PDB file of C-alpha atoms in Angstrom:
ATOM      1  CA  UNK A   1    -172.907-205.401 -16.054  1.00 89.00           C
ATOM      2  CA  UNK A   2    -173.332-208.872 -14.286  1.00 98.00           C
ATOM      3  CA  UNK A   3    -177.086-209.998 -14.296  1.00 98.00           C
ATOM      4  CA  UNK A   4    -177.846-211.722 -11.201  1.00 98.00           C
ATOM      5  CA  UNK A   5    -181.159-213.846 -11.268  1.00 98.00           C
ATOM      6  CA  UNK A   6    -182.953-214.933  -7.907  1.00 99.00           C
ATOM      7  CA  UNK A   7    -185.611-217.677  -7.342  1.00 98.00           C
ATOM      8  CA  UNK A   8    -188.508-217.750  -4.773  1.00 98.00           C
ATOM      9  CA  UNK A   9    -190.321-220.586  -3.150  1.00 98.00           C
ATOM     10  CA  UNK A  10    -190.505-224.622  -3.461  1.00 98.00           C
ATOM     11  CA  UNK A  11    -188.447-223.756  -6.342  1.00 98.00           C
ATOM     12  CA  UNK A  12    -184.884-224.037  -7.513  1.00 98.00           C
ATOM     13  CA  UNK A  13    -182.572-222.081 -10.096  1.00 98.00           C
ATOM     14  CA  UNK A  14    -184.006-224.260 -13.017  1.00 98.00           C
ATOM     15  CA  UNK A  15    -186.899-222.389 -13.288  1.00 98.00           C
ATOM     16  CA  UNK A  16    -184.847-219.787 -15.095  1.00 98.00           C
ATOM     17  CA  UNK A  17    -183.391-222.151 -17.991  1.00 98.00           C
ATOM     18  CA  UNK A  18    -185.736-220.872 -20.470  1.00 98.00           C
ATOM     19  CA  UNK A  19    -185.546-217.151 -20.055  1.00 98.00           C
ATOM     20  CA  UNK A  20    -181.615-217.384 -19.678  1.00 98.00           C
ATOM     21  CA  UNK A  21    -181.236-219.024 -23.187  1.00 98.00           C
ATOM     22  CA  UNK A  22    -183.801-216.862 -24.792  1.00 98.00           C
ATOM     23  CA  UNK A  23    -181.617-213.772 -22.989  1.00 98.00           C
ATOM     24  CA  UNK A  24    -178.728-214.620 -24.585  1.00 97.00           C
ATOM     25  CA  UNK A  25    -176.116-213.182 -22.407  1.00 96.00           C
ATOM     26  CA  UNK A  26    -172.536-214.845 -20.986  1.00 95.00           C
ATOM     27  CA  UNK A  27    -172.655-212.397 -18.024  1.00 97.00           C
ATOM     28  CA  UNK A  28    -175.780-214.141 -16.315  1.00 98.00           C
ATOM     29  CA  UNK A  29    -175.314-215.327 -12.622  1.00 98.00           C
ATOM     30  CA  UNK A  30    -178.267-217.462 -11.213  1.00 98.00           C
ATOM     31  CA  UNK A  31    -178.047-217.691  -7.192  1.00 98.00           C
ATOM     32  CA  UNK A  32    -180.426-219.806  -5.167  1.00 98.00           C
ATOM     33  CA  UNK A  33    -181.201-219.494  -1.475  1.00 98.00           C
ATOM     34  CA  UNK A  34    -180.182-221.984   1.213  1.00 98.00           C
ATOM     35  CA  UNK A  35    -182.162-224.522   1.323  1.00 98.00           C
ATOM     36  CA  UNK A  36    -184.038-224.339  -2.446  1.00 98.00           C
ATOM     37  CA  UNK A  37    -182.006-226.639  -4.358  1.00 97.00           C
ATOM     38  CA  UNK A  38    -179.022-226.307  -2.349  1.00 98.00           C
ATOM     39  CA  UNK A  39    -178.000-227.241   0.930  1.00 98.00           C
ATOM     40  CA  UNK A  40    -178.440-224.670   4.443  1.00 98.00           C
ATOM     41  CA  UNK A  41    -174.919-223.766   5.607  1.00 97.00           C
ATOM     42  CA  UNK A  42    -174.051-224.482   9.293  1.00 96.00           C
ATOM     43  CA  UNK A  43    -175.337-221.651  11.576  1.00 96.00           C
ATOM     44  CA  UNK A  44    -177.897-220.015   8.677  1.00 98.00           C
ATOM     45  CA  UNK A  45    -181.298-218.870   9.906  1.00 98.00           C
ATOM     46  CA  UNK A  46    -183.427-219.052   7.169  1.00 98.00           C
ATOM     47  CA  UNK A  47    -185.665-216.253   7.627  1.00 98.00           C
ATOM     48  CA  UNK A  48    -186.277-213.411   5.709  1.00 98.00           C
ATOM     49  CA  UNK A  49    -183.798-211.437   7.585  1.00 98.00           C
ATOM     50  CA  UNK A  50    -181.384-214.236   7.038  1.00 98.00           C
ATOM     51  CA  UNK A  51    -181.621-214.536   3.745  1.00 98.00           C
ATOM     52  CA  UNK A  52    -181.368-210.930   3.027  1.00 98.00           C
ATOM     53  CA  UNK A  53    -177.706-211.014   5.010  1.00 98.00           C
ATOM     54  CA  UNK A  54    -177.448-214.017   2.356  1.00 98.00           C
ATOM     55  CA  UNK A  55    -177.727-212.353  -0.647  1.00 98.00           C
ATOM     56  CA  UNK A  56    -175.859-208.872   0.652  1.00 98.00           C
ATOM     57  CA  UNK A  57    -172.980-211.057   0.651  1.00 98.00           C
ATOM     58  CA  UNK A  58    -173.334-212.702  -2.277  1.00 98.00           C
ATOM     59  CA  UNK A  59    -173.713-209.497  -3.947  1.00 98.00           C
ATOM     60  CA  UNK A  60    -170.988-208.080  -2.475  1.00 98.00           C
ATOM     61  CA  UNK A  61    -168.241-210.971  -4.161  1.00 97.00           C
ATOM     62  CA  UNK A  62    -168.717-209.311  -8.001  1.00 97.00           C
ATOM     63  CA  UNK A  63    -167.136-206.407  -6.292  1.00 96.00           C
ATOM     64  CA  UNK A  64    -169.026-203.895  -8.203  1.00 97.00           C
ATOM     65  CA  UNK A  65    -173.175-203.578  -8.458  1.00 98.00           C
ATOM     66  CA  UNK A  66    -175.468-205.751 -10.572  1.00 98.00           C
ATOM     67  CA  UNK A  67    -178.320-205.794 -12.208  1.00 98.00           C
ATOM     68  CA  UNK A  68    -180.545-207.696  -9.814  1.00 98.00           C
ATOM     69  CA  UNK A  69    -183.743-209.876 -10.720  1.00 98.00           C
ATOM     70  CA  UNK A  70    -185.885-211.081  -7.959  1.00 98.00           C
ATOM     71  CA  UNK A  71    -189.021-213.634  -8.336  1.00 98.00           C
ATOM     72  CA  UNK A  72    -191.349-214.623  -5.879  1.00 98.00           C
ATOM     73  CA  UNK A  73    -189.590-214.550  -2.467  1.00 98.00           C
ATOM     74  CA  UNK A  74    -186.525-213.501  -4.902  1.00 98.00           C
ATOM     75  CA  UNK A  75    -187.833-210.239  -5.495  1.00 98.00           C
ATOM     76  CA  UNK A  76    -188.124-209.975  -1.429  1.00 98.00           C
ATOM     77  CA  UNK A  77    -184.987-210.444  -0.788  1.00 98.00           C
ATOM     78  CA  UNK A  78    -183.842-208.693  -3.747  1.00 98.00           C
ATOM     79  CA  UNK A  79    -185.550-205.476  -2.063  1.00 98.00           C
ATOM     80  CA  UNK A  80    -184.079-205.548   1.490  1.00 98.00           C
ATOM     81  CA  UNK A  81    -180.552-206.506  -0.141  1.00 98.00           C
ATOM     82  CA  UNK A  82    -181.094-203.406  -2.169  1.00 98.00           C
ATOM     83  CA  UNK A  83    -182.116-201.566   1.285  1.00 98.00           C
ATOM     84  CA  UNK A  84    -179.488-202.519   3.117  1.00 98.00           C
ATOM     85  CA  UNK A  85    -176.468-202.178   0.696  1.00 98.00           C
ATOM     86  CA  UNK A  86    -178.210-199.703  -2.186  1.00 97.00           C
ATOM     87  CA  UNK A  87    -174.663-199.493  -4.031  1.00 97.00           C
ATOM     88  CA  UNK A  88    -174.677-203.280  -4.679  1.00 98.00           C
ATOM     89  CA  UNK A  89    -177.687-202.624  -7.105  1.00 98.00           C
ATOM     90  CA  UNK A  90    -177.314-200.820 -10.230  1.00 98.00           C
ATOM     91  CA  UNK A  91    -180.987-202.100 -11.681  1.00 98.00           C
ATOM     92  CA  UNK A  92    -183.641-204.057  -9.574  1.00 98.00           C
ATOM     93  CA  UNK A  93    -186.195-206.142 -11.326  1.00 98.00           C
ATOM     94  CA  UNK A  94    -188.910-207.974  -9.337  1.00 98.00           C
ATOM     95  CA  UNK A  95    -192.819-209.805  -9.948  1.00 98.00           C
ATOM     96  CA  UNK A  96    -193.973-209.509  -6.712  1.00 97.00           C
ATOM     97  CA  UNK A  97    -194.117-205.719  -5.824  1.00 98.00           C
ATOM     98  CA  UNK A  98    -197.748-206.007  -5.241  1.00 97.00           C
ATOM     99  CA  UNK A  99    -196.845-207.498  -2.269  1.00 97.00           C
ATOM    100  CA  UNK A 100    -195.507-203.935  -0.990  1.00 97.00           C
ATOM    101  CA  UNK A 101    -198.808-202.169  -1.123  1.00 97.00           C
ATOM    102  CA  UNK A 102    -199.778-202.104   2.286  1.00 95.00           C
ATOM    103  CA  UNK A 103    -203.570-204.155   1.663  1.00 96.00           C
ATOM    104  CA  UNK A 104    -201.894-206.625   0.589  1.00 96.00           C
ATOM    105  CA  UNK A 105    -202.776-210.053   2.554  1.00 94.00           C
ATOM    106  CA  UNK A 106    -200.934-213.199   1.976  1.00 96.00           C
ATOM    107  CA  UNK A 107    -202.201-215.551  -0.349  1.00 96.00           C
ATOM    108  CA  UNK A 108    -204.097-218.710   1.479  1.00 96.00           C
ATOM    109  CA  UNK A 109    -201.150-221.401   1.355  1.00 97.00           C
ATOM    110  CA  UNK A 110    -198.988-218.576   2.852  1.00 97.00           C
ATOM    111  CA  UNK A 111    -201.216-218.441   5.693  1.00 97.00           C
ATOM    112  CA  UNK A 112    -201.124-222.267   6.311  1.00 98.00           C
ATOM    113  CA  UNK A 113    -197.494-221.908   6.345  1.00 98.00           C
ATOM    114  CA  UNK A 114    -197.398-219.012   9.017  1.00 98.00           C
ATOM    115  CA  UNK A 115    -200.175-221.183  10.887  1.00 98.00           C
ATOM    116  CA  UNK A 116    -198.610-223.346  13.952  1.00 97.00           C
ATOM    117  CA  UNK A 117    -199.241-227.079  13.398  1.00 98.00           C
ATOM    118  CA  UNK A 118    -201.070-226.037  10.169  1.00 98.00           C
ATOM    119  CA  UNK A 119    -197.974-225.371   8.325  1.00 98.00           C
ATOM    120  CA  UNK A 120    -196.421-228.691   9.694  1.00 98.00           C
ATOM    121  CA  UNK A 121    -199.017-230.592   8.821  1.00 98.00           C
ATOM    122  CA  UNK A 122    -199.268-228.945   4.756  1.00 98.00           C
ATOM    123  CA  UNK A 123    -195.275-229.546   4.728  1.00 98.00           C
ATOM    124  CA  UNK A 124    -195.872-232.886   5.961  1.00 98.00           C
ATOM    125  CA  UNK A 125    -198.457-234.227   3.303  1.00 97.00           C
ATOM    126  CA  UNK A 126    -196.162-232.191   0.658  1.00 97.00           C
ATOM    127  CA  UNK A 127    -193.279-234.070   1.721  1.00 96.00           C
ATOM    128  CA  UNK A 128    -194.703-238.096   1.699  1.00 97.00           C
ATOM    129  CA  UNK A 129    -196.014-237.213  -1.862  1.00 98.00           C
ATOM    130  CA  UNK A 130    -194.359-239.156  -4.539  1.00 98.00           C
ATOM    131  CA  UNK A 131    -191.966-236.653  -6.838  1.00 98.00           C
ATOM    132  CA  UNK A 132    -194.963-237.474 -10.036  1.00 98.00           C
ATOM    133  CA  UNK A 133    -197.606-236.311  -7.155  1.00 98.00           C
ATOM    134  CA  UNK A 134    -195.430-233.385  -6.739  1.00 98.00           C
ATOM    135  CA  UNK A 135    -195.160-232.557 -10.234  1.00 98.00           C
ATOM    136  CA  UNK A 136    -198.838-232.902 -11.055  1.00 98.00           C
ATOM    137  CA  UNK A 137    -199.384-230.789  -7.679  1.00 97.00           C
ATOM    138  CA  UNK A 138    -197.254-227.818  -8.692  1.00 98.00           C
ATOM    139  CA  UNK A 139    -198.124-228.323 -12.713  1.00 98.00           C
ATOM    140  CA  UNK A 140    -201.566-227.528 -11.137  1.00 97.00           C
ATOM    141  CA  UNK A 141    -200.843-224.088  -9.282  1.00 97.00           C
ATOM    142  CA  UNK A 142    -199.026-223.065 -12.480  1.00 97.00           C
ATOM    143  CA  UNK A 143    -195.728-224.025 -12.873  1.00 98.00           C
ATOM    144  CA  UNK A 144    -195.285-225.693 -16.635  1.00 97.00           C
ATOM    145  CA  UNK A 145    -194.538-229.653 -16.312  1.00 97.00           C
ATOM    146  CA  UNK A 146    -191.117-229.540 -17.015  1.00 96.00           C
ATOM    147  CA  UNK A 147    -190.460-226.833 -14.141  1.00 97.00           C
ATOM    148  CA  UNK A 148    -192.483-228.907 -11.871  1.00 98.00           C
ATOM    149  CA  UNK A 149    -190.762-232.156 -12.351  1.00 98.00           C
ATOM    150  CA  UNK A 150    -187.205-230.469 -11.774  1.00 98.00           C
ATOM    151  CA  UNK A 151    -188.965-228.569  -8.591  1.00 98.00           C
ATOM    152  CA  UNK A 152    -190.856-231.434  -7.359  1.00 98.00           C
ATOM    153  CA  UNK A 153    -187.374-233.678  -6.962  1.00 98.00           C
ATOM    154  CA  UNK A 154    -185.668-231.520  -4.863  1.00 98.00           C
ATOM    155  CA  UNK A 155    -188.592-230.719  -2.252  1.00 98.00           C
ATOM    156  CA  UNK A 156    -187.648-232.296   1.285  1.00 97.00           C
ATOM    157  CA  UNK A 157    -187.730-231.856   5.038  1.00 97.00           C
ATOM    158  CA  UNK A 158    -184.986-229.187   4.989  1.00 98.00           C
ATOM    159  CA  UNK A 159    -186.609-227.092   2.059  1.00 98.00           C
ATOM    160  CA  UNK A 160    -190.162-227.654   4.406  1.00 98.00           C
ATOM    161  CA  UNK A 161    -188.250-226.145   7.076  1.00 98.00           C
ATOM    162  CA  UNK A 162    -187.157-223.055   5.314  1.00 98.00           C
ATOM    163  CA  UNK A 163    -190.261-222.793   3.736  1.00 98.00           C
ATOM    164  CA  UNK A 164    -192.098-222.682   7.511  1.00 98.00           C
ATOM    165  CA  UNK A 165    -189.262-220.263   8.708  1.00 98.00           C
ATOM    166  CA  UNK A 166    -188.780-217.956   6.337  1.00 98.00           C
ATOM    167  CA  UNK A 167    -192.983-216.933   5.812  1.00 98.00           C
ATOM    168  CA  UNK A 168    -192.921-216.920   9.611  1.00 98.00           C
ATOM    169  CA  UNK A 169    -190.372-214.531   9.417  1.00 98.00           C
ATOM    170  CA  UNK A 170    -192.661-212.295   7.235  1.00 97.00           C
ATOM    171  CA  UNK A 171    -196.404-212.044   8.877  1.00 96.00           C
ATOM    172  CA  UNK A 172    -197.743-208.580   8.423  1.00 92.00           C
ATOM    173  CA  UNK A 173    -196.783-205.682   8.958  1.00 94.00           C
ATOM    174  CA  UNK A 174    -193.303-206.860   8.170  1.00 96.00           C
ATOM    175  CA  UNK A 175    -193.714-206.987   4.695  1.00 95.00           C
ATOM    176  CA  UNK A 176    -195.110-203.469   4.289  1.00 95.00           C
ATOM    177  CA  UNK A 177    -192.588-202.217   7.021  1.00 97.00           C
ATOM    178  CA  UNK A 178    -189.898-203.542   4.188  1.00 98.00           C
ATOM    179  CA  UNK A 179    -191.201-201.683   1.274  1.00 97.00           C
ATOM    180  CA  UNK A 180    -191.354-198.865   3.148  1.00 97.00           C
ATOM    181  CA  UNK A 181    -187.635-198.978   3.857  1.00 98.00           C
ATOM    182  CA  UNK A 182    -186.961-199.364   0.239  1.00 98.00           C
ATOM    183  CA  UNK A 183    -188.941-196.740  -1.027  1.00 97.00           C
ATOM    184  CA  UNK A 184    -187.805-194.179   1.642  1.00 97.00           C
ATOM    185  CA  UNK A 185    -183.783-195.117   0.212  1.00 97.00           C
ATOM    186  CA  UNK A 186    -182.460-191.560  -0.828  1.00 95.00           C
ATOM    187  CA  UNK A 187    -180.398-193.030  -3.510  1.00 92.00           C
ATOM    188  CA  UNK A 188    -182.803-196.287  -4.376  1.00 96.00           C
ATOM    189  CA  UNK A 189    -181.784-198.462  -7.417  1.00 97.00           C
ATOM    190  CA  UNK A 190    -184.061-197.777 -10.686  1.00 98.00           C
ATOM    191  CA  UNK A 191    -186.602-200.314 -11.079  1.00 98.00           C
ATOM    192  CA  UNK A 192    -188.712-202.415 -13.157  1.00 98.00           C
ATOM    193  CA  UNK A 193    -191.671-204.137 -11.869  1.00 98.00           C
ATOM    194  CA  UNK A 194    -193.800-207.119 -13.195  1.00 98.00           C
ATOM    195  CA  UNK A 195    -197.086-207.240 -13.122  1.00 98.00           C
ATOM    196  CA  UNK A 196    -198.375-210.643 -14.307  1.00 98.00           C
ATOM    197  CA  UNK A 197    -202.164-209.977 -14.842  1.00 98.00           C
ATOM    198  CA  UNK A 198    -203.077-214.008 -13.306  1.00 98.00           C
ATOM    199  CA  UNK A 199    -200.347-214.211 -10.984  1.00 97.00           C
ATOM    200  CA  UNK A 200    -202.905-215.341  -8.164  1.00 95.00           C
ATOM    201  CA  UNK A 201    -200.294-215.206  -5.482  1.00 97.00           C
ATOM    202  CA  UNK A 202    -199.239-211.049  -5.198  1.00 95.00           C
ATOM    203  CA  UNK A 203    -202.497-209.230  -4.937  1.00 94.00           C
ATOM    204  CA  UNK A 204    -203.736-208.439  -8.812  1.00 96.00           C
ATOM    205  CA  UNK A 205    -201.643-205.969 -11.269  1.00 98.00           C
ATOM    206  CA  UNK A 206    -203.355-203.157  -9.870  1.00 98.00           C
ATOM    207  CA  UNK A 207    -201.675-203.263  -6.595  1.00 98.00           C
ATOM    208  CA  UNK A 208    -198.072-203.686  -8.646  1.00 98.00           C
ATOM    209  CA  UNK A 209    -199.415-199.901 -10.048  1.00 98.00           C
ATOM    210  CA  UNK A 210    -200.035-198.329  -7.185  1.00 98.00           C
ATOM    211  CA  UNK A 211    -196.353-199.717  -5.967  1.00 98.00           C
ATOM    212  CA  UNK A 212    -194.840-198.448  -9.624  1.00 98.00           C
ATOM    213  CA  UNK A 213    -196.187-195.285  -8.407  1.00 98.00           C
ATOM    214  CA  UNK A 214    -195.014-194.836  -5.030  1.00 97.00           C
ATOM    215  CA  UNK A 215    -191.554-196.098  -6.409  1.00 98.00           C
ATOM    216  CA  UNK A 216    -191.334-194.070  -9.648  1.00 97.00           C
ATOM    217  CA  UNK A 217    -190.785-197.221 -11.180  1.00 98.00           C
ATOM    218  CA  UNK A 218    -191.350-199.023 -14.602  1.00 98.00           C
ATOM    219  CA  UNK A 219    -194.091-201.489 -14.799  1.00 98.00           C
ATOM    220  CA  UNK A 220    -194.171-204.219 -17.808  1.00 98.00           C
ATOM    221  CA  UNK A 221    -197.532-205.539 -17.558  1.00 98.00           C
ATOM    222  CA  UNK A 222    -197.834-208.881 -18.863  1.00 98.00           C
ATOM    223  CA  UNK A 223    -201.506-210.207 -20.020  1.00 97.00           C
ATOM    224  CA  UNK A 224    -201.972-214.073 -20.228  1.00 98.00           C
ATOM    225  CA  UNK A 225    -199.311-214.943 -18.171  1.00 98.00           C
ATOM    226  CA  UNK A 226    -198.943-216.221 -14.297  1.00 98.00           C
ATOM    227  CA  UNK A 227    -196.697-216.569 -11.442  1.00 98.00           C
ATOM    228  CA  UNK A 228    -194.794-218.330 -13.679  1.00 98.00           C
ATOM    229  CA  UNK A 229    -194.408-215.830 -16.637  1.00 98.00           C
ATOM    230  CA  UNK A 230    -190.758-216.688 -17.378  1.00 98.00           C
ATOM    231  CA  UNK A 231    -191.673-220.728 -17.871  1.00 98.00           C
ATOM    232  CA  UNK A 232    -194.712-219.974 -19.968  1.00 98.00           C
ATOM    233  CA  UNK A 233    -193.071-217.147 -22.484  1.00 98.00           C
ATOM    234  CA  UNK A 234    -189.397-216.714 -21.836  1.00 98.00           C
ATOM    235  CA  UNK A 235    -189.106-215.216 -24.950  1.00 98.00           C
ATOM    236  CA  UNK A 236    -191.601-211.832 -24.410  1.00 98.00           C
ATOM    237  CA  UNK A 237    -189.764-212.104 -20.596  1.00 98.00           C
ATOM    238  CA  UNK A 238    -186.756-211.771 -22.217  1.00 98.00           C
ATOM    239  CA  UNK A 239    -187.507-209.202 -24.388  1.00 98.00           C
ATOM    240  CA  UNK A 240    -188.526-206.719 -21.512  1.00 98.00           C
ATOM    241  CA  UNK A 241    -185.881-207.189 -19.415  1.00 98.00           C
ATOM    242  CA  UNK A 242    -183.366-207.060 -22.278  1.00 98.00           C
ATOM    243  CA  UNK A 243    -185.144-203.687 -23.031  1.00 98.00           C
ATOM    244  CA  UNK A 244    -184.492-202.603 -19.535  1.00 98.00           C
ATOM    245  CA  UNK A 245    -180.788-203.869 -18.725  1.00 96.00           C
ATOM    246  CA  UNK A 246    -179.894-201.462 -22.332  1.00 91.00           C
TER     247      UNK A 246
END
């Protein structure tokens, strides 16, 4: 069974390159969106919806379902692909199912971004940094310093763009009118959900419970680690999802 891996937001496929090697697996597919660290096809709209038509038809290439792993915006559009084409997915993993509960508010940078001139003007400053400034900037929210220099070089204008459209795409309710979708699917994909206990971007690991709950899903709760669990210790990441995909 083909495991398909799928980065989130300013990031690019890189930041799996730890928890790949420690997976040890030749079937191991890593996709990135349009516009994360490669470039927007003619005609895409990179919103959420848009990216979700994005990954149905990546999916639907391997011509038979995958095991699906979703982080950060990943795990979004891991979900609605799963919604929209349920047979695609054989196994869905994702960290940011606290974002499903419905009290769940986005995180303050999320905000700017959905914010009119606000967002413009926090792409804007992002984009005349230096790729060090970058680095130190996203080694500060969490990333680890070699994730955030590979990160850091391929932020531009057209990832700034995507980055504006696609959270625009995604102001409440839409994000609890998605999980809702999911978890009414009669035939919905098994799945095993991350809770990161200082990931300070999805709402705390209690909310990734509640969602565990309402999905009859697994939840691997992982103490000490971040947003960016699979940089920090792809080893234990490795080890759950290994236990999982069995």
């Amino acid at each position: 069974m083909t495991v398909v891996f799928v980065h989130g937001v300013p990031e690019v496929a890189a930041i799996w390159n730890g928890l790949v090697a420690a997976l040890g697996r030749d079937d191991v597919v890593r996709l990135s969106p349009p516009g994360f660290g490669v470039p927007v096809p003619d005609g895409f709209t990179p919103t959420s919806d848009g990216y979700s038509d994005w990954l149905v038809g990546e999916l639907d290439r391997f011509g038979e379902p995958v095991d699906l792993v979703g982080h950060d915006w990943g795990g979004i559009h891991a979900m609605r692909a799963a919604t929209a084409r349920p047979r695609l997915v054989h196994r869905l993993v994702t960290d940011i199912a606290g974002t499903a509960d419905p009290t769940y508010d986005w995180h303050d940078l999320a905000q700017g971004w959905q914010t009119p001139d606000v967002g413009e003007q926090i792409i804007g400053a992002m984009t005349t940094l230096t790729v060090a400034e970058r680095t130190a900037t996203l080694a500060g929210a969490g990333m680890t310093d070699a994730g955030a220099r590979t990160c850091a070089a391929a932020f531009g204008p057209e990832m700034g763009r995507c980055i504006l459209s696609l959270y625009r795409s995604a102001v409440q309710p839409n994000l609890t009118n998605w999980a809702q979708e999911f978890e009414a699917l009669p035939d919905r994909p098994p799945a095993l959900l991350i809770a990161a206990h200082d990931d300070q971007y999805t709402g705390g690991p209690e909310l990734v419970r509640r969602v565990g709950a309402s999905w009859d899903a697994q939840v691997a709760e992982f103490d000490g680690l971040g947003h960016w669990w699979m940089m920090h210790d792809p080893v234990r990441g490795a080890a759950v999802l290994r236990h999982f995909l069995a």
